Amino acid sequence: MRAYIKQQHLEQERLHLPTLRHTMEVLWLPYLDELAREIGCRPNLARLMLIDPTLAMSCYFGPAAAYQFRLEGPGKWTEARETVLTTWERIYYPLNKKRAEELAQKRTRSGYGSYLKILAVLLVLVAVCIMWFR
């Protein structure tokens, strides 16, 4: 345990300026992942991709939210799935004049369509690049 603490302290000194204030800083996302791994509540994205691809894509490509660590393991929360899927709505709601009902309708209409559109655009770009560099 002491060796681990020493290793973490040296890593923090390497990342930040050598002052007392900066050696106490921690990058929050790797820290959360490390804690979740030890506790056993880190979401398994491979399993999520098979069970619920929309949720897996939202966890992987969406903003990092603490709710993701409530999907599995101890402290599991039944509403965590819906909360993770509506993270962008809650981020943009204070910035937009649209009402919450309009945002909810937009989310329910999109489904896999937006992912398919992105995939189609990427495939077209790859095809154009292949044709261009021949």
C-alpha positions as CSV (number, residue, x, y, z in Angstrom):
1,M,0.0,0.0,0.0
2,R,2.8,2.4,0.9
3,A,4.6,1.6,-2.4
4,Y,1.4,2.4,-4.3
5,I,0.9,5.7,-2.5
6,K,4.5,6.6,-3.2
7,Q,4.1,5.7,-6.9
8,Q,0.9,7.9,-7.1
9,H,2.6,10.8,-5.4
10,L,5.6,10.6,-7.8
11,E,3.2,10.4,-10.7
12,Q,1.4,13.6,-9.5
13,E,4.7,15.4,-9.1
14,R,5.6,14.4,-12.7
15,L,2.3,15.7,-14.1
16,H,2.1,19.0,-12.2
17,L,4.2,21.9,-11.1
18,P,6.5,21.2,-8.1
19,T,4.4,23.2,-5.5
20,L,2.5,22.0,-2.5
21,R,-0.8,22.9,-4.0
22,H,-0.3,21.0,-7.3
23,T,0.9,17.8,-5.8
24,M,-2.5,17.4,-4.1
25,E,-4.4,17.7,-7.4
26,V,-5.7,14.5,-9.0
27,L,-7.0,13.9,-12.5
28,W,-10.6,13.1,-11.7
29,L,-11.6,10.7,-14.4
30,P,-8.7,8.2,-14.0
31,Y,-9.2,8.5,-10.3
32,L,-12.9,7.6,-10.6
33,D,-12.1,4.7,-12.9
34,E,-9.5,3.4,-10.4
35,L,-12.0,3.7,-7.5
36,A,-14.8,2.1,-9.5
37,R,-12.5,-0.8,-10.5
38,E,-11.6,-1.4,-6.8
39,I,-15.2,-1.2,-5.6
40,G,-16.6,-3.3,-8.5
41,C,-19.0,-0.7,-10.0
42,R,-17.1,0.1,-13.2
43,P,-19.5,-0.5,-16.2
44,N,-18.5,-3.4,-18.5
45,L,-18.8,-1.7,-21.9
46,A,-18.4,-5.0,-23.8
47,R,-21.4,-6.5,-22.0
48,L,-23.4,-3.3,-22.3
49,M,-22.8,-3.3,-26.0
50,L,-24.5,-6.7,-26.3
51,I,-27.3,-5.9,-23.9
52,D,-28.0,-2.2,-24.5
53,P,-26.0,-0.7,-27.4
54,T,-27.5,2.8,-26.9
55,L,-26.4,2.9,-23.3
56,A,-22.9,1.6,-24.2
57,M,-22.5,4.2,-26.9
58,S,-23.7,6.9,-24.5
59,C,-21.2,5.8,-21.9
60,Y,-18.3,5.6,-24.3
61,F,-18.9,8.7,-26.5
62,G,-21.0,10.8,-24.2
63,P,-19.8,13.1,-21.3
64,A,-18.3,11.4,-18.3
65,A,-20.9,11.3,-15.6
66,A,-20.8,9.8,-12.2
67,Y,-24.1,8.1,-12.9
68,Q,-22.2,5.6,-15.1
69,F,-20.8,4.0,-12.0
70,R,-24.3,3.3,-10.7
71,L,-25.2,1.0,-13.6
72,E,-23.6,-2.1,-12.1
73,G,-22.1,-3.3,-8.8
74,P,-22.8,-2.1,-5.3
75,G,-25.0,0.9,-5.1
76,K,-26.8,0.0,-8.3
77,W,-29.4,2.6,-9.1
78,T,-32.5,1.7,-11.2
79,E,-32.8,5.1,-12.8
80,A,-29.1,5.4,-13.7
81,R,-29.7,4.2,-17.3
82,E,-32.2,7.0,-18.0
83,T,-30.0,9.5,-16.3
84,V,-27.0,8.6,-18.4
85,L,-29.0,8.7,-21.6
86,T,-30.4,12.2,-20.7
87,T,-27.1,13.7,-19.7
88,W,-26.8,15.9,-22.8
89,E,-30.3,17.2,-22.3
90,R,-29.6,18.2,-18.8
91,I,-26.4,19.9,-19.9
92,Y,-28.1,21.9,-22.7
93,Y,-31.4,22.6,-21.0
94,P,-30.2,25.8,-19.2
95,L,-28.6,27.0,-22.4
96,N,-31.6,26.6,-24.7
97,K,-35.0,28.2,-24.7
98,K,-36.7,25.0,-25.7
99,R,-38.9,23.2,-23.3
100,A,-38.0,19.9,-21.7
101,E,-40.8,18.1,-23.5
102,E,-39.4,19.1,-26.9
103,L,-36.0,17.7,-25.9
104,A,-37.6,14.5,-24.6
105,Q,-39.5,14.0,-27.9
106,K,-36.4,14.6,-29.9
107,R,-34.5,12.0,-27.9
108,T,-37.2,9.3,-28.3
109,R,-37.4,9.9,-32.1
110,S,-33.7,9.6,-32.7
111,G,-33.1,6.0,-31.6
112,Y,-30.4,4.3,-33.7
113,G,-31.0,6.7,-36.6
114,S,-28.3,9.2,-35.5
115,Y,-25.7,6.4,-35.1
116,L,-26.6,5.0,-38.5
117,K,-26.2,8.5,-40.1
118,I,-22.8,8.9,-38.5
119,L,-21.8,5.5,-39.7
120,A,-23.0,6.2,-43.3
121,V,-21.1,9.5,-43.4
122,L,-17.9,7.7,-42.2
123,L,-18.3,5.0,-44.8
124,V,-18.7,7.6,-47.5
125,L,-15.6,9.4,-46.3
126,V,-13.6,6.2,-46.3
127,A,-14.8,5.3,-49.8
128,V,-13.9,8.8,-51.1
129,C,-10.5,8.6,-49.5
130,I,-9.9,5.2,-51.1
131,M,-11.0,6.4,-54.5
132,W,-8.9,9.6,-54.2
133,F,-5.6,7.9,-53.2
134,R,-5.7,5.1,-55.8
